[in-house]
Tab-separated table of C-alpha atoms and ligand atoms in Angstrom:
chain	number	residue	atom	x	y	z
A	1	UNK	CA	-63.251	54.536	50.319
A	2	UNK	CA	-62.325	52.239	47.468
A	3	UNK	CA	-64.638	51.252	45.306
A	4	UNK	CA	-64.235	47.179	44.927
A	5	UNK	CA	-65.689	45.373	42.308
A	6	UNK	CA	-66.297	41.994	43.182
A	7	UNK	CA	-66.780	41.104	39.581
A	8	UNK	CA	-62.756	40.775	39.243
A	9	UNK	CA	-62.471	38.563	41.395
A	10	UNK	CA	-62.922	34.809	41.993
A	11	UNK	CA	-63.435	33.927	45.823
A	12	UNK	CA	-61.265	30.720	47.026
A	13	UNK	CA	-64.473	29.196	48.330
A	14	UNK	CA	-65.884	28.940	44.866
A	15	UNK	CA	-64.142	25.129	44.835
A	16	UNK	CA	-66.496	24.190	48.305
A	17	UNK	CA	-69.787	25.975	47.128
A	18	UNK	CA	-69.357	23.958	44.298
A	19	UNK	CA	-68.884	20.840	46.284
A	20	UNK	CA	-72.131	22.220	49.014
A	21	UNK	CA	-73.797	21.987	45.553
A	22	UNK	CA	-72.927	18.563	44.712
A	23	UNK	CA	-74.099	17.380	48.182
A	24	UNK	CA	-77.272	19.200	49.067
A	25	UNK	CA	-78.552	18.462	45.303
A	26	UNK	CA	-81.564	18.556	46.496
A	27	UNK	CA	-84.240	19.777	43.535
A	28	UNK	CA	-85.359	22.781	46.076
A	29	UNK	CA	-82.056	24.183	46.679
A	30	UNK	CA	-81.422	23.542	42.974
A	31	UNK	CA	-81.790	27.179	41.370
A	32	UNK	CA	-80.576	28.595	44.466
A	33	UNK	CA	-77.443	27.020	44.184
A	34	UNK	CA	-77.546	27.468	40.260
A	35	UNK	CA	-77.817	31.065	40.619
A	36	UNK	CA	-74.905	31.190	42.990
A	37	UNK	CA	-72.853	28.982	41.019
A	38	UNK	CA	-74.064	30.742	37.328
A	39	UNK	CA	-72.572	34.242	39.650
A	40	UNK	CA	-69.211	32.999	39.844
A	41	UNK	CA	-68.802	31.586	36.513
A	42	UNK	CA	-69.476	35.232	35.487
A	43	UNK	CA	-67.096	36.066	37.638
A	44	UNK	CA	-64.141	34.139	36.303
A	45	UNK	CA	-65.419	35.141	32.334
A	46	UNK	CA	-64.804	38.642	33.324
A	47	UNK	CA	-61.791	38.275	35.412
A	48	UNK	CA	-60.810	36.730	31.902
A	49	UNK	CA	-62.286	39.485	29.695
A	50	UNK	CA	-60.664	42.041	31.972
A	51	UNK	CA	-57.258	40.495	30.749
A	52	UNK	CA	-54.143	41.589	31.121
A	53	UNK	CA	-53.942	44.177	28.791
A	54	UNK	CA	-55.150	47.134	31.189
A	55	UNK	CA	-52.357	49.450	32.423
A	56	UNK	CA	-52.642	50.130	35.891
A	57	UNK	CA	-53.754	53.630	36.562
A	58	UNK	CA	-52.602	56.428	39.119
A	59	UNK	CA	-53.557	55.104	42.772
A	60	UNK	CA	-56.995	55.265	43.677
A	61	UNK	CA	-58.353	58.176	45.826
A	62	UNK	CA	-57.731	56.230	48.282
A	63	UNK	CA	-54.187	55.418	48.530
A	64	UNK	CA	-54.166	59.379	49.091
A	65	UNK	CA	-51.137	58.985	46.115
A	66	UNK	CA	-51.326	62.908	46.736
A	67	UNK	CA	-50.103	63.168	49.722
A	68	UNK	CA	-45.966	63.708	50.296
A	69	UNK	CA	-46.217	61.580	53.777
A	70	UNK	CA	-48.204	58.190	52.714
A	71	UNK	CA	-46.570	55.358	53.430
A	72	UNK	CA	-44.785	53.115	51.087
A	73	UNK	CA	-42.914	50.060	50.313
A	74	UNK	CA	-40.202	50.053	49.185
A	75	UNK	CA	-40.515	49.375	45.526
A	76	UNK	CA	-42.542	53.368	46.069
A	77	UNK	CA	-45.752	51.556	46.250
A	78	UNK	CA	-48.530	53.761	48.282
A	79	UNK	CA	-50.120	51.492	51.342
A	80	UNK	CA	-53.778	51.434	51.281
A	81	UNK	CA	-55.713	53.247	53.570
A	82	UNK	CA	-56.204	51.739	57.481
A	83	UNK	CA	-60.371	52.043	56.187
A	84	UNK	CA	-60.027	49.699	53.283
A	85	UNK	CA	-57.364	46.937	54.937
A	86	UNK	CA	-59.575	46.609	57.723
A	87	UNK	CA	-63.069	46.558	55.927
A	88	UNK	CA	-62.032	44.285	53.017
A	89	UNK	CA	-60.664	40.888	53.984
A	90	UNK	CA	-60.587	37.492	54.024
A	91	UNK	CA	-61.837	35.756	57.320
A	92	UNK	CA	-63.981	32.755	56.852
A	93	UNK	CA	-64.226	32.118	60.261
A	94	UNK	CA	-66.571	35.488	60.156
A	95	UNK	CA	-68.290	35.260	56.531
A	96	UNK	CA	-67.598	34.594	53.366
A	97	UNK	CA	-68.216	38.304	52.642
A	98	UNK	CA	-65.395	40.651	52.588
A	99	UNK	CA	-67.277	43.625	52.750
A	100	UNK	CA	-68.767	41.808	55.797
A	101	UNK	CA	-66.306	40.642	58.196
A	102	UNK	CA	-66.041	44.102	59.956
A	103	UNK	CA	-69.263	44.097	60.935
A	104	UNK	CA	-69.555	40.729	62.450
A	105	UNK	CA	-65.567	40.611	64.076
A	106	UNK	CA	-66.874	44.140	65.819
A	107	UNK	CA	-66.829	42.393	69.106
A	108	UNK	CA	-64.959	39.563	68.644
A	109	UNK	CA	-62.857	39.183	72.170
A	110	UNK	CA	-59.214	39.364	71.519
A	111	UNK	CA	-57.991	40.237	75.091
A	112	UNK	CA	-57.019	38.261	76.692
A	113	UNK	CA	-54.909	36.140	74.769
A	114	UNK	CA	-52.479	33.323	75.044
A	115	UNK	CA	-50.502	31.838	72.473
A	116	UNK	CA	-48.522	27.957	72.811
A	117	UNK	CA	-45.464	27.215	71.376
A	118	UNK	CA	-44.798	23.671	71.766
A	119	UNK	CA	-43.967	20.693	70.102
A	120	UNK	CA	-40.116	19.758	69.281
A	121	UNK	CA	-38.751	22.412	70.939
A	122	UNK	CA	-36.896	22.434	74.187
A	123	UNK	CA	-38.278	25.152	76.210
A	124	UNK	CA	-42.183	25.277	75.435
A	125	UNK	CA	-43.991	28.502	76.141
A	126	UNK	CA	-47.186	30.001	76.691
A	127	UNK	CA	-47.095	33.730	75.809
A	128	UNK	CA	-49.368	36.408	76.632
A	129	UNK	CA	-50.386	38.967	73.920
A	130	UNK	CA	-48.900	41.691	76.079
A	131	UNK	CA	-45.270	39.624	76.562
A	132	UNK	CA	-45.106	39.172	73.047
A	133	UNK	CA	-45.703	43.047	72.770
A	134	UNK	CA	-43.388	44.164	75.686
A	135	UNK	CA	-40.038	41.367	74.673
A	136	UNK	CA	-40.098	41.694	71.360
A	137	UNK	CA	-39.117	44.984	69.823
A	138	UNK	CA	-42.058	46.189	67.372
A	139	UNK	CA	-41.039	47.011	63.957
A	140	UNK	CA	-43.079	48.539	61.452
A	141	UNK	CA	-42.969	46.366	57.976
A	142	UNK	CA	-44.670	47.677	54.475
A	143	UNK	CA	-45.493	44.541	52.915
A	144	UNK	CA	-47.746	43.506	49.596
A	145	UNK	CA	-50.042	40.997	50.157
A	146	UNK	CA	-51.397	38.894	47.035
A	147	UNK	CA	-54.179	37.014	47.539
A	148	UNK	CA	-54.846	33.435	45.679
A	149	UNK	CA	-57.773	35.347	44.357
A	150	UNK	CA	-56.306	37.665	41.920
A	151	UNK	CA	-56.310	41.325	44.385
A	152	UNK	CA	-53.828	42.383	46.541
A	153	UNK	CA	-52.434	45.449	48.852
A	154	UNK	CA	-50.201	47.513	50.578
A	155	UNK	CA	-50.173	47.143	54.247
A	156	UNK	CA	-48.048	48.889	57.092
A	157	UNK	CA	-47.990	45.996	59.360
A	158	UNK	CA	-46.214	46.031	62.851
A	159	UNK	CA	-44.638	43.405	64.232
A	160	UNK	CA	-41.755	41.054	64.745
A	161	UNK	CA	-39.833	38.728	63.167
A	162	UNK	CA	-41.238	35.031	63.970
A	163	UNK	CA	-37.391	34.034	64.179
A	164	UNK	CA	-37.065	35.687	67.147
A	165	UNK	CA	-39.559	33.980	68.789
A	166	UNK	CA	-38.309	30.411	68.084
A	167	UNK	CA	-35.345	31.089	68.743
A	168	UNK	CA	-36.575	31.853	72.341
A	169	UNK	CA	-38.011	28.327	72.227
A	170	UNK	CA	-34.830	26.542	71.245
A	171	UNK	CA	-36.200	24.175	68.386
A	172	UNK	CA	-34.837	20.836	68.519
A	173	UNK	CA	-33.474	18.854	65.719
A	174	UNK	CA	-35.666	16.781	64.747
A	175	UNK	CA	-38.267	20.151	63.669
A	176	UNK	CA	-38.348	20.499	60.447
A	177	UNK	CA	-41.855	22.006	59.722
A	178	UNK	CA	-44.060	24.799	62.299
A	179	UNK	CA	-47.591	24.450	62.340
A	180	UNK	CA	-50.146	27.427	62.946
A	181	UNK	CA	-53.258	26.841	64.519
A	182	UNK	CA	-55.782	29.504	64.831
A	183	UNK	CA	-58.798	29.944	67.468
A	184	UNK	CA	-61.857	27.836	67.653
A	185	UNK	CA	-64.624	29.111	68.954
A	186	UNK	CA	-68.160	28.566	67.044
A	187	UNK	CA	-69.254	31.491	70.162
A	188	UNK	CA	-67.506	34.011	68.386
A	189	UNK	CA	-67.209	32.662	64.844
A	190	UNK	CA	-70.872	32.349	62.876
A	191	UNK	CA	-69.084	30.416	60.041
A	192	UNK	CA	-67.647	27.775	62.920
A	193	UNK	CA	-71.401	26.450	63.569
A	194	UNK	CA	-72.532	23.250	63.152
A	195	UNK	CA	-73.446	22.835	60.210
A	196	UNK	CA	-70.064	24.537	58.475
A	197	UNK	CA	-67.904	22.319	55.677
A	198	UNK	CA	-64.606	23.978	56.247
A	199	UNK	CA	-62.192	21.339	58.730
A	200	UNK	CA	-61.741	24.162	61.545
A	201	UNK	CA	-59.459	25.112	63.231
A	202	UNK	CA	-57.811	27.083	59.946
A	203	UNK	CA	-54.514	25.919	59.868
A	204	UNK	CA	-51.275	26.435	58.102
A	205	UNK	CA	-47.470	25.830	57.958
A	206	UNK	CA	-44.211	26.558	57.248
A	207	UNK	CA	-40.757	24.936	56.661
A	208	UNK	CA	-38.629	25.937	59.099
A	209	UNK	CA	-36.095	27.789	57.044
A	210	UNK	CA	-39.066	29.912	55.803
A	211	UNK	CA	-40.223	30.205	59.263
A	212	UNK	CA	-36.794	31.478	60.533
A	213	UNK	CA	-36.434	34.182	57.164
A	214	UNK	CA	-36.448	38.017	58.161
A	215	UNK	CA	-39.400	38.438	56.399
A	216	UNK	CA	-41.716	36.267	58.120
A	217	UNK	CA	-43.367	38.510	60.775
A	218	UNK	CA	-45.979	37.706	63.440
A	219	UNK	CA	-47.856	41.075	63.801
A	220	UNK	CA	-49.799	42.668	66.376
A	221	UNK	CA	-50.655	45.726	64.415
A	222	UNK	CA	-50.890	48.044	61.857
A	223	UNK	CA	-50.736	51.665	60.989
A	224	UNK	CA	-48.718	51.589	64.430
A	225	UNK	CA	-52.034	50.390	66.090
A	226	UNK	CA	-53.267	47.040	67.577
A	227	UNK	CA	-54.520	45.195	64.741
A	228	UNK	CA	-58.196	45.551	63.791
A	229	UNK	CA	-60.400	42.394	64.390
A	230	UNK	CA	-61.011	41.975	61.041
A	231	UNK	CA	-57.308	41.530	60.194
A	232	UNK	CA	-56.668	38.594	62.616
A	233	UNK	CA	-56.418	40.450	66.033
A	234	UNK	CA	-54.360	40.450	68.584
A	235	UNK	CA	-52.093	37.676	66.434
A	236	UNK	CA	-51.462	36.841	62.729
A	237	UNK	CA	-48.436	36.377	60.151
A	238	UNK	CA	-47.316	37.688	57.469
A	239	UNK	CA	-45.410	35.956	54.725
A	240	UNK	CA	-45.141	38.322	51.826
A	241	UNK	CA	-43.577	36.122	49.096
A	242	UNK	CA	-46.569	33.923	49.347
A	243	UNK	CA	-50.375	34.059	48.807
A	244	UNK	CA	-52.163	35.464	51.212
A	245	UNK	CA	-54.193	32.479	52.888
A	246	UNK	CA	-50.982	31.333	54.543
A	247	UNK	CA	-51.167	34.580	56.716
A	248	UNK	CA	-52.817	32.844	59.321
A	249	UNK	CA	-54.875	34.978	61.882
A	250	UNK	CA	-55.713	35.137	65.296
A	251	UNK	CA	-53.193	32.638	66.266
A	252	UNK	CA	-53.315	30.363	69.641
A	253	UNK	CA	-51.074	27.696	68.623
A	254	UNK	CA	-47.617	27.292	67.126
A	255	UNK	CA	-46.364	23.821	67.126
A	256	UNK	CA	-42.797	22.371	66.070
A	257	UNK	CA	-43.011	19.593	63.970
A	258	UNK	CA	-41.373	16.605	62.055
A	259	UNK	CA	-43.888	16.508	59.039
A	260	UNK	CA	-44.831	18.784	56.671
A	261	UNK	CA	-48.231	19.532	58.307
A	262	UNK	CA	-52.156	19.531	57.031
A	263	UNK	CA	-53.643	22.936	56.423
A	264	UNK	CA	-57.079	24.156	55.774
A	265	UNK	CA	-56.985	25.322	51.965
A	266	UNK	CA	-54.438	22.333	51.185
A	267	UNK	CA	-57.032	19.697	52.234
A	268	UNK	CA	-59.895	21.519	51.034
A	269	UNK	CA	-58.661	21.679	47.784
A	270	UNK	CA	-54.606	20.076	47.106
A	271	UNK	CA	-54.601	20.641	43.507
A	272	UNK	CA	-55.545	24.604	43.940
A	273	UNK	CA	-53.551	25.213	47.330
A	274	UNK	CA	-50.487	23.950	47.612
A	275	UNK	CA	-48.313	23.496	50.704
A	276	UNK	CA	-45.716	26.095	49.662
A	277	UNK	CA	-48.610	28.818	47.675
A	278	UNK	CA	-45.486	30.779	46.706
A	279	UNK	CA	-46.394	33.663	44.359
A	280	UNK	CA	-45.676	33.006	41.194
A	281	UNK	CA	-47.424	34.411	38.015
A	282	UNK	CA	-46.053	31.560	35.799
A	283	UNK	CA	-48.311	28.917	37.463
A	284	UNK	CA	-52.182	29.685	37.125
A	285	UNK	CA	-54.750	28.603	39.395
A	286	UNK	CA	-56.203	25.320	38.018
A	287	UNK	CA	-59.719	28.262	38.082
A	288	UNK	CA	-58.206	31.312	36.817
A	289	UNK	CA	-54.578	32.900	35.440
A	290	UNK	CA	-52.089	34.212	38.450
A	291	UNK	CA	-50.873	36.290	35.673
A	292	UNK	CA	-51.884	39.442	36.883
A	293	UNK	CA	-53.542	41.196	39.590
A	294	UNK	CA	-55.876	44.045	41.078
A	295	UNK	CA	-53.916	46.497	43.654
A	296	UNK	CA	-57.507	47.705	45.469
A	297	UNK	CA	-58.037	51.290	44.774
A	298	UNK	CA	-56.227	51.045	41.322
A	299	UNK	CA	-58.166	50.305	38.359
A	300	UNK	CA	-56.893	48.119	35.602
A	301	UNK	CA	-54.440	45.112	36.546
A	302	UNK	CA	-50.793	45.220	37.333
A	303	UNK	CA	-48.375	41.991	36.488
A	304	UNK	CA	-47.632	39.852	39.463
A	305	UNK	CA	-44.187	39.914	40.190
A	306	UNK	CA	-42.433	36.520	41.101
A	307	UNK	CA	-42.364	35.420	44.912
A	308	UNK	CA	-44.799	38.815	45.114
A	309	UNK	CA	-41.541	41.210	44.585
A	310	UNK	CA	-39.604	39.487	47.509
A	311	UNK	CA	-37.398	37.051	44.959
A	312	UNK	CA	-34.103	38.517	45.897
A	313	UNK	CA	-34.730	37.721	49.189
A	314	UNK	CA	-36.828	34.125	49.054
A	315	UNK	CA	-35.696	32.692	45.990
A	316	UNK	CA	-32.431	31.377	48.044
A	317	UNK	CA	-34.878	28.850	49.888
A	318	UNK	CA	-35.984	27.097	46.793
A	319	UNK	CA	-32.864	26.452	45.198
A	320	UNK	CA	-33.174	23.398	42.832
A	321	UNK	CA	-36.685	22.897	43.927
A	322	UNK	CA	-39.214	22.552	40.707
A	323	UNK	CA	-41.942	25.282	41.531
A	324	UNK	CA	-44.273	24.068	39.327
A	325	UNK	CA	-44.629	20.961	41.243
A	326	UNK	CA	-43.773	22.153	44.672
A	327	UNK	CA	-46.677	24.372	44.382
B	1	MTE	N1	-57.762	32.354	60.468
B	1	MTE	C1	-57.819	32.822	59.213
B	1	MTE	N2	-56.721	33.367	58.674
B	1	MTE	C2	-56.758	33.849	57.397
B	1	MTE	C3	-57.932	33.741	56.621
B	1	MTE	C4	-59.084	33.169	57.234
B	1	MTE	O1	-60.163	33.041	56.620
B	1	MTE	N3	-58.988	32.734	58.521
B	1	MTE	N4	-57.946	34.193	55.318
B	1	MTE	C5	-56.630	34.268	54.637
B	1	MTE	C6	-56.704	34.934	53.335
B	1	MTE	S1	-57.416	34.047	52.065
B	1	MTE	C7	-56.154	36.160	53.111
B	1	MTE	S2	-56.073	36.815	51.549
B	1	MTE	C8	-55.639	36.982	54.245
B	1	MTE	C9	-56.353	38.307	54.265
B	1	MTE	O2	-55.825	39.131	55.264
B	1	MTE	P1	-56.463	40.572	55.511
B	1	MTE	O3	-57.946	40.408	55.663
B	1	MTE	O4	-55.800	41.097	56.736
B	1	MTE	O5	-56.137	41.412	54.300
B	1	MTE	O6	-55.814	36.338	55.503
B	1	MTE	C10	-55.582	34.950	55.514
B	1	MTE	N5	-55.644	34.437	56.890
B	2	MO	MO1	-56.705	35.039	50.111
């Protein structure tokens, strides 16, 4: 197992503890709060310290580097280990925790499982998990995935593409934007009670173009398995090129819009998530430098590659768009 120190990192939640803070300010939660806050500010000085001078070294342990049949992408990059993608992750429905989501999405209830795709589109559908399994040819993709926060990995994902699916659903004209909604259900999701800040359902969306692109994939698995719970079961995407908070999980809902739609990080926090959140190591977080970032089970930092590696294949899409303001 990797070893993961959360010391180079700086959690996208940081911006809405801060703002928990500012409300509660109550005197008794005061050096709680402090503590917390005095935490992450230690975090981001390191993340800085740490720099981006340190070569990346040899694959971790882990990545089993060693071994002649690992799994790679394709720029020869070794996929991280099915233990580590599915016990590290971001899924705030769950916790705030990485290292705790596994625990607590242990029984989450992901059969069975319907999915709508509706809006402008001329022949609506309701899918179950298993038609989307048994009409859809399942292809295994090795992608990156670059979190806002400064780590990424490599990830055997299996799947379709999402094109092939709205093309089954005929969008009309007038779409111009899909819109992702994933499950609410404060039952199953501790972070969904009553008394949570985040605007559930998470939400997110793409321009139709970038929904249609090869690489887009809605996946039901990985390492040629159903996908753990932890990693959005039995539904997510995957969009490589971008950071990894548009990979929506545990999808019910894909609409066709008119309107570039709301999303969760983008109305938490518009000036640190953008819209589009394409990779891109020449615009920093308004927190912290996008310069670089941690492959988990490498030590050292690597440089971030434009659009995450995928610019040959993206960059098309944003032709004569300004990318530091179309963030
Ligand atoms: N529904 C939902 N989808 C989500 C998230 C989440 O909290 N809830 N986190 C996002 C973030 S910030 C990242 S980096 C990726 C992490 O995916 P992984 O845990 O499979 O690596 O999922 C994204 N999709
Ligand atoms: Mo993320």
């Amino acid at each position: 197992m990797e070893r993961i120190r959360s010391s180079e990192i700086t959690p996208e939640h940081v911006y809405l503890s801060r703002r928990r803070f500012m409300r509660l300010g109550a005197l008794a939660l005061g050096s709680m709060a402090l503590a917390g806050c005095g935490g992450q500010l230690g975090d981001v000085i390191s993340q800085r310290a740490a720099g981006d001078s340190s070569r990346p070294q040899a694959a971790a342990e882990d990545n089993a580097s060693a071994t002649p049949d690992v799994k790679r992408d394709e720029l020869g990059n070794p996929a991280n280990s099915l233990e580590t993608i599915s016990t590290y992750n971001n899924y705030y429905e769950f916790t705030e925790d990485k290292e705790g989501v596994a625990q607590l999405a242990a029984n989450f209830k992901a059969e069975p499982w319907k999915v709508t795709v509706s809006g402008l589109v001329s022949n609506p559908r309701t899918y179950d998990i298993d038609d989307l399994r048994r009409k859809f040819d399942q292809e295994e993709r090795i992608y990156r995935l670059r979190c806002v926060e400064g780590w990424s990995m490599v990830i055997p994902w299996l799947g379709f593409p999402l094109a092939k699916l709205l093309k089954e659903v005929q969008p009309k004209a007038e779409a111009k934007y899909v819109r992702f909604e994933s499950l609410l259900d404060p039952a199953q999701y501790p972070n969904q009670g009553p008394f949570s800040l985040y605007p559930w359902p998470y939400t997110e969306g793409l321009r139709l173009d970038e929904a249609m692109h090869d690489l887009t994939l809605m996946v039901t698995g990985l390492y040629g398995k159903p996908l753990p719970n932890s990693n959005g079961a039995p539904l997510r995407l995957a969009v490589p090129w971008k950071y990894g908070f548009k990979s929506i999980k545990a999808i019910v809902k894909i609409e066709l819009v008119a309107e570039q739609p709301k999303t969760l990080w983008n109305t938490l926090a518009p000036h640190e998530y953008g819209f589009y959140s394409n990779v891109n190591p020449q615009r920093p977080h308004p927190r912290w430098s996008q310069a670089t970032e941690r492959r988990i089970g490498e030590s050292g930092r690597r440089p971030t590659l434009m659009f995450n590696g995928y610019e040959k294949q993206v960059a098309d899409l944003y032709a004569g768009m300004d990318l530091q303001a179309n963030y």
